[in-house]
Short mmCIF file of C-alpha atoms (C1' of nucleotides) in Angstrom, two decimals:
data_model
loop_
_atom_site.label_atom_id
_atom_site.label_comp_id
_atom_site.label_asym_id
_atom_site.label_seq_id
_atom_site.Cartn_x
_atom_site.Cartn_y
_atom_site.Cartn_z
CA MET A 1 58.10 -64.07 209.94
CA GLU A 2 59.52 -63.38 206.78
CA PRO A 3 60.46 -59.64 206.30
CA ILE A 4 58.97 -57.80 203.70
CA PRO A 5 61.53 -56.65 201.48
CA SER A 6 61.16 -53.25 199.98
CA GLU A 7 61.08 -53.31 196.12
CA GLU A 8 63.85 -54.66 194.81
CA THR A 9 65.32 -52.70 191.86
CA GLY A 10 66.34 -55.16 189.39
CA LEU A 11 69.50 -57.14 188.58
CA GLY A 12 71.59 -57.22 191.68
CA PRO A 13 75.49 -56.77 191.50
CA GLU A 14 76.01 -60.35 190.30
CA ALA A 15 74.83 -61.24 187.04
CA MET A 16 71.69 -63.48 186.34
CA GLU A 17 72.90 -67.07 186.62
CA ALA A 18 72.98 -68.46 182.93
CA PRO A 19 70.57 -71.64 182.84
CA ASP A 20 72.51 -74.47 182.05
CA GLY A 21 71.67 -77.55 180.54
CA GLU A 22 70.87 -78.87 183.62
CA VAL A 23 67.50 -77.44 183.37
CA LEU A 24 66.24 -78.99 180.29
CA GLY A 25 66.63 -82.79 181.46
CA LYS A 26 65.04 -81.48 184.93
CA MET A 27 61.84 -80.29 183.20
CA ILE A 28 61.56 -83.22 181.09
CA ARG A 29 61.72 -85.32 184.52
CA ASP A 30 59.48 -83.10 186.20
CA ALA A 31 56.65 -83.45 183.04
CA ARG A 32 57.10 -87.36 183.20
CA LYS A 33 56.58 -87.32 186.90
CA GLU A 34 53.87 -84.98 186.62
CA LYS A 35 52.07 -87.34 184.33
CA GLY A 36 52.94 -90.25 186.49
CA LEU A 37 54.88 -92.16 183.69
CA THR A 38 57.69 -94.42 183.72
CA LEU A 39 60.91 -94.14 181.27
CA GLU A 40 59.21 -97.00 179.70
CA GLU A 41 55.94 -95.63 178.87
CA ALA A 42 57.40 -92.10 178.31
CA ALA A 43 59.88 -93.37 176.04
CA LYS A 44 57.15 -95.85 173.97
CA ALA A 45 54.84 -92.70 174.08
CA ALA A 46 57.45 -90.70 172.10
CA ALA A 47 58.75 -93.34 170.02
CA ILE A 48 62.28 -93.21 171.59
CA GLY A 49 64.40 -95.41 173.40
CA ARG A 50 64.07 -95.90 177.04
CA SER A 51 67.87 -95.28 177.29
CA THR A 52 67.44 -92.20 175.34
CA LEU A 53 65.13 -90.75 177.64
CA SER A 54 67.10 -91.59 180.73
CA LYS A 55 70.33 -89.99 179.19
CA ILE A 56 68.28 -86.78 178.32
CA GLU A 57 66.70 -86.50 181.99
CA ASN A 58 70.20 -86.97 183.50
CA ASN A 59 71.48 -84.04 180.90
CA GLN A 60 74.05 -86.78 179.46
CA THR A 61 73.17 -86.15 175.91
CA ARG A 62 72.41 -83.20 173.61
CA PRO A 63 69.03 -84.51 172.14
CA SER A 64 67.63 -83.82 168.61
CA PHE A 65 65.27 -81.52 167.74
CA GLU A 66 62.89 -84.15 166.79
CA ILE A 67 63.34 -86.15 169.64
CA ILE A 68 62.55 -83.05 171.98
CA ARG A 69 59.71 -82.60 169.78
CA ARG A 70 58.10 -85.96 170.52
CA LEU A 71 58.58 -85.36 173.96
CA MET A 72 56.92 -82.55 174.10
CA GLN A 73 53.97 -84.11 172.38
CA THR A 74 53.92 -86.85 174.71
CA LEU A 75 54.37 -85.09 178.02
CA GLU A 76 52.00 -82.56 176.48
CA LEU A 77 54.69 -79.83 177.39
CA GLU A 78 52.69 -77.56 174.43
CA THR A 79 55.00 -74.83 175.25
CA PRO A 80 58.42 -75.60 173.43
CA GLN A 81 59.29 -72.05 174.41
CA LEU A 82 59.99 -73.55 177.89
CA PHE A 83 62.83 -74.84 176.98
CA LEU A 84 64.18 -72.00 175.23
CA GLN A 85 67.10 -70.49 177.55
CA SER A 86 67.10 -67.57 175.44
CA GLY A 87 66.80 -64.75 178.30
CA GLN A 88 65.56 -62.36 175.90
CA SER A 89 62.39 -61.44 177.98
CA GLY A 90 62.07 -57.52 178.58
CA VAL A 91 61.91 -58.33 182.47
CA THR A 92 64.86 -60.88 182.36
CA GLY A 93 65.91 -61.06 186.09
CA ARG A 94 63.42 -58.55 187.53
CA ARG A 95 60.49 -58.45 189.88
CA ASP A 96 57.83 -56.15 191.19
CA PHE A 97 54.97 -56.08 193.27
CA THR A 98 52.40 -54.23 194.41
CA ARG A 99 50.03 -54.44 197.65
CA THR A 100 46.37 -54.48 197.71
CA GLY A 101 44.85 -50.90 196.53
CA GLU A 102 48.45 -49.54 196.19
CA GLY A 103 48.31 -49.63 192.17
CA GLU A 104 48.45 -46.48 190.39
CA HIS A 105 45.04 -45.28 189.52
CA LYS A 106 43.16 -44.44 186.19
CA GLU A 107 39.70 -43.24 186.05
CA THR A 108 37.16 -43.03 183.18
CA THR A 109 33.45 -42.54 183.69
CA THR A 110 32.68 -46.30 183.91
CA TYR A 111 36.05 -47.63 185.22
CA ASP A 112 38.38 -47.35 187.86
CA HIS A 113 41.56 -48.89 186.78
CA GLU A 114 44.10 -50.04 189.25
CA LEU A 115 47.67 -50.77 187.43
CA LEU A 116 49.50 -53.62 188.95
CA CYS A 117 52.83 -53.66 188.90
CA SER A 118 53.35 -50.47 187.16
CA ASP A 119 57.14 -49.95 188.30
CA LEU A 120 58.43 -52.99 186.05
CA THR A 121 58.73 -51.42 182.51
CA SER A 122 59.41 -53.74 179.20
CA LYS A 123 56.59 -56.26 180.84
CA ARG A 124 54.64 -57.77 178.21
CA MET A 125 51.36 -58.08 179.96
CA VAL A 126 49.59 -55.79 181.81
CA PRO A 127 47.50 -56.62 184.80
CA TYR A 128 45.01 -54.20 186.31
CA ILE A 129 42.10 -54.38 188.63
CA SER A 130 39.24 -52.57 187.15
CA THR A 131 36.05 -51.44 189.43
CA ILE A 132 33.40 -51.49 187.42
CA LYS A 133 30.73 -48.57 188.49
CA ALA A 134 27.27 -49.98 188.82
CA ARG A 135 24.79 -48.03 186.12
CA ASP A 136 21.95 -48.81 183.94
CA VAL A 137 22.94 -50.22 180.82
CA THR A 138 19.99 -50.39 178.23
CA GLU A 139 21.91 -50.99 175.19
CA PHE A 140 25.94 -51.52 174.99
CA ASP A 141 27.44 -49.41 172.79
CA ASN A 142 30.65 -48.81 174.78
CA TRP A 143 32.98 -51.06 172.76
CA VAL A 144 37.03 -51.24 173.51
CA ARG A 145 39.11 -52.75 170.84
CA HIS A 146 42.62 -53.06 171.13
CA GLN A 147 44.73 -56.01 169.05
CA GLY A 148 45.66 -58.76 171.24
CA GLU A 149 44.48 -61.41 173.93
CA GLU A 150 42.75 -60.81 177.26
CA PHE A 151 42.16 -62.53 180.37
CA MET A 152 39.31 -61.31 182.90
CA PHE A 153 38.83 -63.09 186.02
CA VAL A 154 36.13 -61.71 188.17
CA LEU A 155 36.87 -60.59 192.03
CA SER A 156 33.73 -59.41 192.99
CA GLY A 157 30.34 -58.29 192.09
CA GLU A 158 28.12 -59.60 189.13
CA VAL A 159 29.12 -58.47 185.52
CA ILE A 160 28.20 -58.80 182.06
CA LEU A 161 30.79 -59.26 179.36
CA TYR A 162 29.88 -58.04 176.07
CA THR A 163 32.12 -59.24 173.09
CA GLU A 164 31.55 -59.04 169.45
CA HIS A 165 30.09 -62.02 167.49
CA TYR A 166 29.38 -64.01 170.97
CA ARG A 167 26.29 -63.58 173.17
CA PRO A 168 26.63 -61.38 176.48
CA LEU A 169 28.13 -63.44 179.08
CA ARG A 170 27.26 -63.03 182.62
CA MET A 171 29.65 -63.41 184.93
CA GLY A 172 30.07 -63.95 189.10
CA PRO A 173 33.18 -64.06 191.46
CA GLY A 174 35.63 -66.71 190.44
CA ASP A 175 34.44 -66.75 186.88
CA SER A 176 36.90 -65.93 184.19
CA VAL A 177 37.20 -65.58 180.37
CA TYR A 178 39.94 -65.27 177.63
CA TYR A 179 39.36 -63.58 174.61
CA ASP A 180 40.66 -62.04 171.47
CA SER A 181 40.78 -58.34 172.56
CA GLY A 182 40.94 -57.08 168.67
CA MET A 183 37.09 -57.85 169.17
CA GLY A 184 35.00 -55.23 170.50
CA HIS A 185 34.33 -55.86 174.20
CA GLY A 186 33.19 -54.14 177.11
CA CYS A 187 31.92 -54.97 180.98
CA VAL A 188 28.87 -53.83 182.87
CA SER A 189 28.34 -54.11 186.53
CA VAL A 190 25.02 -55.94 187.03
CA SER A 191 25.15 -55.94 190.81
CA ALA A 192 23.90 -53.15 192.76
CA GLU A 193 27.10 -52.18 193.84
CA ASP A 194 30.29 -51.88 191.77
CA ALA A 195 31.80 -55.00 190.74
CA LYS A 196 35.70 -55.54 190.67
CA VAL A 197 37.50 -57.74 187.91
CA LEU A 198 41.05 -58.37 187.47
CA TRP A 199 42.44 -58.01 183.81
CA VAL A 200 45.46 -59.02 182.32
CA SER A 201 45.93 -57.66 178.81
CA LEU A 202 48.71 -58.85 176.20
CA GLU A 203 49.11 -56.46 173.09
CA VAL A 204 50.41 -58.44 169.90
CA MET B 1 18.81 -61.70 182.45
CA GLU B 2 21.04 -62.81 179.93
CA PRO B 3 21.28 -66.27 178.90
CA ILE B 4 24.64 -68.13 179.61
CA PRO B 5 25.94 -69.73 176.45
CA SER B 6 27.15 -72.95 176.95
CA GLU B 7 30.59 -73.61 176.67
CA GLU B 8 31.64 -72.57 173.26
CA THR B 9 33.61 -75.55 171.11
CA GLY B 10 35.94 -73.02 169.23
CA LEU B 11 38.87 -75.44 168.27
CA GLY B 12 39.71 -78.58 170.17
CA PRO B 13 42.86 -79.10 171.87
CA GLU B 14 44.61 -80.50 168.97
CA ALA B 15 48.14 -81.59 169.06
CA MET B 16 50.86 -79.41 168.11
CA GLU B 17 52.54 -80.58 165.09
CA ALA B 18 56.05 -79.74 164.47
CA PRO B 19 56.88 -79.07 160.90
CA ASP B 20 58.17 -82.53 159.52
CA GLY B 21 61.46 -82.35 157.67
CA GLU B 22 60.64 -80.55 154.50
CA VAL B 23 59.28 -77.61 156.47
CA LEU B 24 61.83 -76.96 159.29
CA GLY B 25 64.68 -76.25 156.66
CA LYS B 26 62.32 -74.10 154.55
CA MET B 27 61.28 -72.09 157.49
CA ILE B 28 64.83 -71.47 158.57
CA ARG B 29 65.75 -70.57 155.31
CA ASP B 30 63.13 -68.07 154.64
CA ALA B 31 64.00 -66.84 158.34
CA ARG B 32 67.63 -66.42 157.49
CA LYS B 33 66.97 -64.57 154.01
CA GLU B 34 64.11 -62.43 155.63
CA LYS B 35 67.32 -60.68 157.93
CA GLY B 36 69.27 -60.84 154.57
CA LEU B 37 71.85 -62.95 156.11
CA THR B 38 74.30 -65.43 154.55
CA LEU B 39 74.90 -68.77 155.70
CA GLU B 40 78.24 -67.56 156.76
CA GLU B 41 76.51 -64.62 158.65
CA ALA B 42 73.82 -66.51 160.31
CA ALA B 43 76.17 -69.44 161.42
CA LYS B 44 78.45 -67.27 163.07
CA ALA B 45 75.74 -65.60 164.49
CA ALA B 46 74.31 -68.79 166.00
CA ALA B 47 77.90 -70.50 166.73
CA ILE B 48 77.42 -73.19 164.38
CA GLY B 49 79.22 -74.44 161.31
CA ARG B 50 78.26 -72.92 157.83
CA SER B 51 78.18 -76.46 156.56
CA THR B 52 75.50 -77.30 159.20
CA LEU B 53 73.45 -74.92 158.31
CA SER B 54 73.47 -75.31 155.07
CA LYS B 55 72.70 -79.18 155.77
CA ILE B 56 69.66 -78.06 158.19
CA GLU B 57 68.03 -75.82 155.15
CA ASN B 58 68.26 -78.36 152.53
CA ASN B 59 66.94 -81.08 155.35
CA GLN B 60 70.12 -83.13 154.81
CA THR B 61 70.57 -83.57 158.45
CA ARG B 62 68.33 -84.50 161.86
CA PRO B 63 69.81 -81.09 163.88
CA SER B 64 69.79 -81.04 167.51
CA PHE B 65 67.88 -79.61 169.96
CA GLU B 66 70.61 -77.26 170.65
CA ILE B 67 71.09 -76.17 167.36
CA ILE B 68 67.75 -75.48 166.67
CA ARG B 69 67.45 -73.20 169.65
CA ARG B 70 70.57 -71.30 168.68
CA LEU B 71 69.26 -70.54 165.29
CA MET B 72 65.85 -69.61 166.57
CA GLN B 73 67.82 -67.05 168.74
CA THR B 74 69.53 -65.85 165.73
CA LEU B 75 66.84 -65.30 163.33
CA GLU B 76 64.57 -64.39 165.95
CA LEU B 77 61.94 -67.32 165.13
CA GLU B 78 58.93 -67.29 167.32
CA THR B 79 58.89 -70.93 168.77
CA PRO B 80 55.08 -71.34 167.98
CA GLN B 81 55.63 -70.90 164.52
CA LEU B 82 58.16 -73.68 164.59
CA PHE B 83 55.62 -76.10 166.23
CA LEU B 84 52.46 -74.93 164.24
CA GLN B 85 52.30 -76.15 160.77
CA SER B 86 50.87 -73.18 159.52
CA GLY B 87 51.00 -69.59 161.27
CA GLN B 88 47.19 -69.55 162.23
CA SER B 89 46.63 -66.57 163.83
CA GLY B 90 46.33 -67.30 167.68
CA VAL B 91 42.95 -66.43 169.08
CA THR B 92 41.50 -64.26 166.41
CA GLY B 93 37.63 -64.24 167.09
CA ARG B 94 37.79 -66.43 169.73
CA ARG B 95 36.25 -66.39 173.41
CA ASP B 96 36.63 -69.06 176.02
CA PHE B 97 35.45 -69.01 179.77
CA THR B 98 35.30 -71.15 182.76
CA ARG B 99 33.07 -71.00 185.91
CA THR B 100 34.35 -70.83 189.43
CA GLY B 101 35.69 -74.18 190.17
CA GLU B 102 35.53 -75.77 186.56
CA GLY B 103 38.86 -75.55 185.35
CA GLU B 104 40.99 -78.56 184.60
CA HIS B 105 42.94 -79.47 187.47
CA LYS B 106 46.61 -80.76 187.56
CA GLU B 107 47.73 -81.56 191.06
CA THR B 108 51.15 -81.78 192.29
CA THR B 109 52.57 -82.57 195.80
CA THR B 110 52.35 -78.57 196.60
CA TYR B 111 49.86 -77.28 194.34
CA ASP B 112 46.37 -77.90 193.22
CA HIS B 113 46.52 -76.18 189.62
CA GLU B 114 43.19 -75.05 188.03
CA LEU B 115 43.48 -74.21 184.09
CA LEU B 116 41.11 -71.43 183.48
CA CYS B 117 40.92 -72.09 180.02
CA SER B 118 39.41 -75.52 178.55
CA ASP B 119 41.05 -74.74 175.61
CA LEU B 120 44.57 -73.42 175.28
CA THR B 121 45.46 -73.75 171.56
CA SER B 122 47.11 -70.70 170.64
CA LYS B 123 46.83 -68.74 173.59
CA ARG B 124 49.40 -67.05 174.60
CA MET B 125 48.72 -66.44 178.14
CA VAL B 126 48.05 -69.43 180.50
CA PRO B 127 45.81 -68.41 183.20
CA TYR B 128 45.30 -70.63 186.20
CA ILE B 129 44.33 -70.60 189.89
CA SER B 130 46.48 -72.74 192.32
CA THR B 131 45.76 -73.82 195.66
CA ILE B 132 48.89 -73.93 197.68
CA LYS B 133 48.87 -76.76 199.97
CA ALA B 134 49.89 -75.56 203.72
CA ARG B 135 53.14 -77.21 204.75
CA ASP B 136 56.01 -76.89 206.68
CA VAL B 137 58.78 -75.07 204.92
CA THR B 138 62.36 -75.00 206.42
CA GLU B 139 64.35 -74.53 203.47
CA PHE B 140 62.77 -73.65 200.09
CA ASP B 141 64.21 -75.90 197.15
CA ASN B 142 61.49 -76.59 195.21
CA TRP B 143 62.22 -74.02 192.24
CA VAL B 144 60.45 -73.96 188.96
CA ARG B 145 61.67 -72.35 185.98
CA HIS B 146 60.49 -71.43 182.69
CA GLN B 147 61.54 -68.72 180.38
CA GLY B 148 58.79 -66.05 180.28
CA GLU B 149 57.11 -63.65 182.40
CA GLU B 150 54.37 -64.34 185.13
CA PHE B 151 51.85 -62.44 187.01
CA MET B 152 50.43 -63.63 190.33
CA PHE B 153 47.87 -62.27 192.49
CA VAL B 154 46.85 -63.45 195.59
CA LEU B 155 43.11 -64.49 196.14
CA SER B 156 42.94 -65.94 199.75
CA GLY B 157 45.58 -67.01 202.57
CA GLU B 158 49.05 -65.88 202.92
CA VAL B 159 51.94 -66.91 200.84
CA ILE B 160 55.51 -66.41 200.50
CA LEU B 161 56.86 -66.09 197.01
CA TYR B 162 60.43 -67.38 196.55
CA THR B 163 62.46 -65.72 193.76
CA GLU B 164 65.84 -66.39 192.74
CA HIS B 165 68.13 -63.17 193.50
CA TYR B 166 65.50 -61.65 195.63
CA ARG B 167 64.39 -61.89 199.15
CA PRO B 168 61.10 -64.15 199.96
CA LEU B 169 58.17 -61.96 199.51
CA ARG B 170 55.55 -62.37 202.05
CA MET B 171 52.10 -61.68 200.18
CA GLY B 172 48.58 -61.52 201.41
CA PRO B 173 44.95 -61.12 199.62
CA GLY B 174 45.17 -58.73 196.94
CA ASP B 175 48.90 -58.57 196.59
CA SER B 176 50.01 -58.99 193.34
CA VAL B 177 53.73 -59.67 191.72
CA TYR B 178 55.19 -59.78 188.14
CA TYR B 179 58.67 -61.28 187.56
CA ASP B 180 60.44 -63.26 185.07
CA SER B 181 59.71 -66.77 185.42
CA GLY B 182 63.12 -68.02 184.09
CA MET B 183 64.38 -67.09 187.47
CA GLY B 184 63.52 -69.82 189.79
CA HIS B 185 60.72 -69.25 192.02
CA GLY B 186 57.91 -71.12 193.80
CA CYS B 187 55.62 -70.23 196.31
CA VAL B 188 54.59 -71.73 199.60
CA SER B 189 51.40 -70.97 201.91
CA VAL B 190 52.22 -69.75 205.26
CA SER B 191 48.90 -69.43 206.52
CA ALA B 192 47.43 -72.47 208.60
CA GLU B 193 45.04 -73.24 205.69
CA ASP B 194 45.91 -73.57 201.91
CA ALA B 195 46.27 -70.41 199.95
CA LYS B 196 44.90 -69.48 196.45
CA VAL B 197 46.69 -67.70 193.75
CA LEU B 198 45.89 -66.69 190.41
CA TRP B 199 48.87 -66.94 188.26
CA VAL B 200 49.11 -66.13 184.42
CA SER B 201 52.19 -67.30 182.49
CA LEU B 202 53.44 -65.57 179.30
CA GLU B 203 56.22 -67.78 177.58
CA VAL B 204 58.61 -66.29 175.42
"C1'" DG C 1 83.56 -61.98 128.41
"C1'" DG C 2 86.89 -63.07 132.04
"C1'" DA C 3 88.82 -62.88 136.94
"C1'" DA C 4 87.83 -62.35 141.79
"C1'" DA C 5 84.77 -62.52 145.33
"C1'" DA C 6 81.04 -63.90 147.63
"C1'" DA C 7 77.83 -67.71 148.61
"C1'" DG C 8 76.34 -72.21 148.93
"C1'" DT C 9 77.31 -77.41 148.71
"C1'" DT C 10 79.73 -81.47 149.12
"C1'" DT C 11 83.24 -84.33 151.26
"C1'" DC C 12 85.46 -86.12 154.83
"C1'" DC C 13 86.19 -87.35 159.49
"C1'" DT C 14 85.37 -87.32 164.62
"C1'" DA C 15 82.48 -87.17 168.18
"C1'" DT C 16 78.15 -88.38 169.70
"C1'" DA C 17 73.45 -89.40 169.90
"C1'" DG C 18 70.14 -92.87 170.06
"C1'" DG C 19 68.64 -97.55 170.70
"C1'" DA C 20 69.06 -102.79 172.43
"C1'" DG C 21 70.04 -105.03 176.11
"C1'" DA C 22 72.86 -105.93 180.40
"C1'" DC C 23 72.78 -104.77 184.81
"C1'" DG C 24 71.78 -102.73 189.46
"C1'" DC C 25 68.61 -101.84 193.00
"C1'" DA C 26 65.03 -101.41 195.32
"C1'" DA C 27 60.40 -103.24 196.64
"C1'" DC C 28 57.80 -106.75 196.80
"C1'" DG C 29 55.56 -111.66 198.32
"C1'" DT C 30 56.63 -116.63 199.48
"C1'" DA D 1 66.70 -116.14 203.19
"C1'" DC D 2 65.28 -116.20 198.00
"C1'" DG D 3 63.24 -115.28 193.54
"C1'" DT D 4 60.46 -111.89 191.00
"C1'" DT D 5 59.02 -107.76 189.33
"C1'" DG D 6 59.48 -103.07 187.98
"C1'" DC D 7 62.16 -98.92 187.25
"C1'" DG D 8 66.16 -96.51 186.16
"C1'" DT D 9 70.96 -96.66 184.53
"C1'" DC D 10 75.03 -98.14 182.19
"C1'" DT D 11 77.40 -100.42 178.15
"C1'" DC D 12 78.07 -100.91 173.91
"C1'" DC D 13 77.68 -100.29 168.78
"C1'" DT D 14 76.19 -97.95 164.28
"C1'" DA D 15 74.47 -94.47 162.22
"C1'" DT D 16 74.88 -89.74 161.90
"C1'" DA D 17 75.33 -84.79 163.78
"C1'" DG D 18 78.72 -80.88 163.18
"C1'" DG D 19 83.00 -78.87 161.61
"C1'" DA D 20 87.01 -77.80 158.31
"C1'" DA D 21 88.07 -77.48 154.52
"C1'" DA D 22 87.63 -78.60 149.29
"C1'" DC D 23 84.75 -77.72 145.96
"C1'" DT D 24 80.88 -75.84 142.87
"C1'" DT D 25 77.95 -72.32 141.69
"C1'" DT D 26 76.56 -67.39 141.53
"C1'" DT D 27 77.49 -62.47 141.82
"C1'" DT D 28 80.16 -58.48 141.03
"C1'" DC D 29 83.16 -55.92 139.32
"C1'" DC D 30 86.51 -54.68 135.40
#
DNA sequence: GGAAAAAGTTTCCTATAGGAGACGCAACGT
DNA sequence: ACGTTGCGTCTCCTATAGGAAACTTTTTCC
């Protein structure tokens, strides 16, 4: 059995291995394989040469931006960022974990928020589990608004998500929703017991 | 009971388009001016030639991906900007939900990824549930790498998260972890049955 | 205005990106 | 064994990317 490491502090004594050119080719090959395409098919779809693609995947060339752009569209790597080896993320080389129920708690009248991974500073997403207290809701008026995007996943219970400009959305375990958190929003439990949802919030 | 709206159509998953010719140069020039840099300064910072930058800005060349990459770092250009014709503002006023098990599936040999948003257009986070197939792992070598940050939450089963520069981390239901996804990482199930984890990925 | 400096463009040259097709090499069936 | 087919690599050639430096334009002083 694997030993459970105590929380690692961050960068070890040795610097992070800089992702060299090797990675780009691998990523593209992986993506192509993922789609089950042959060199010929992928190259044709991207309107580039078969040999060019081969060389790119084997890191034998330094492709032009245009070529990469076409490949990204073809392979549906809609995330050009994937290829940026910029390493300018605030969490570079770091990791942080939280055991069930061991997050830091912040309580309000309606929610009990448990922050996950609160020790990792500079991370851009904020994950937390909210226990939504069951209560009677006649008219929802407890709007929350904060510029950014938010993802919510129902862990247990039945909830209704209120979102400005949309009809209320009833959700059960396993359901999820992604919305502009700049719109007013809020969540109530409609089950007899409290509901638990996982939220991941991203500020602008 | 609240009516459950059928899936909102929102924006379709339209293909990302890169600025064709004309626009790319302009964007770079604008970005450079914005930062108050001269050709010389910007070129030096990006470790490219002054003349090269001039040509790029005037669309007299088809720069390599590597060159553009360096410029984007130097000029702090967001990649999406480069790939989206006009800077349409993210998810403003949008909402998108997915019912349990109704996400779009993408299968590989080790994982079965279920995307939790039908329409990823302009979303910055990518949420998905992965079913990690149980298998024997003697030596882990299936590293995945993509510049950005990632949050993982274990829904069921026992898994081991491998992260470059860290010891493997054994996790059970309810445990969560946040890490730099630019580090090689990967997850295996160590329970007899498949494991399910929720991932939220954020690209740089 | 005129000189000097700074910013940007163009020229010139070398290294190489990218494509066409040849080649290698499995995995088939006959 | 032998072709054949399908997939990936390698060779070769041309067009051009990228950098150094010459050249031109703009700005900033006096």
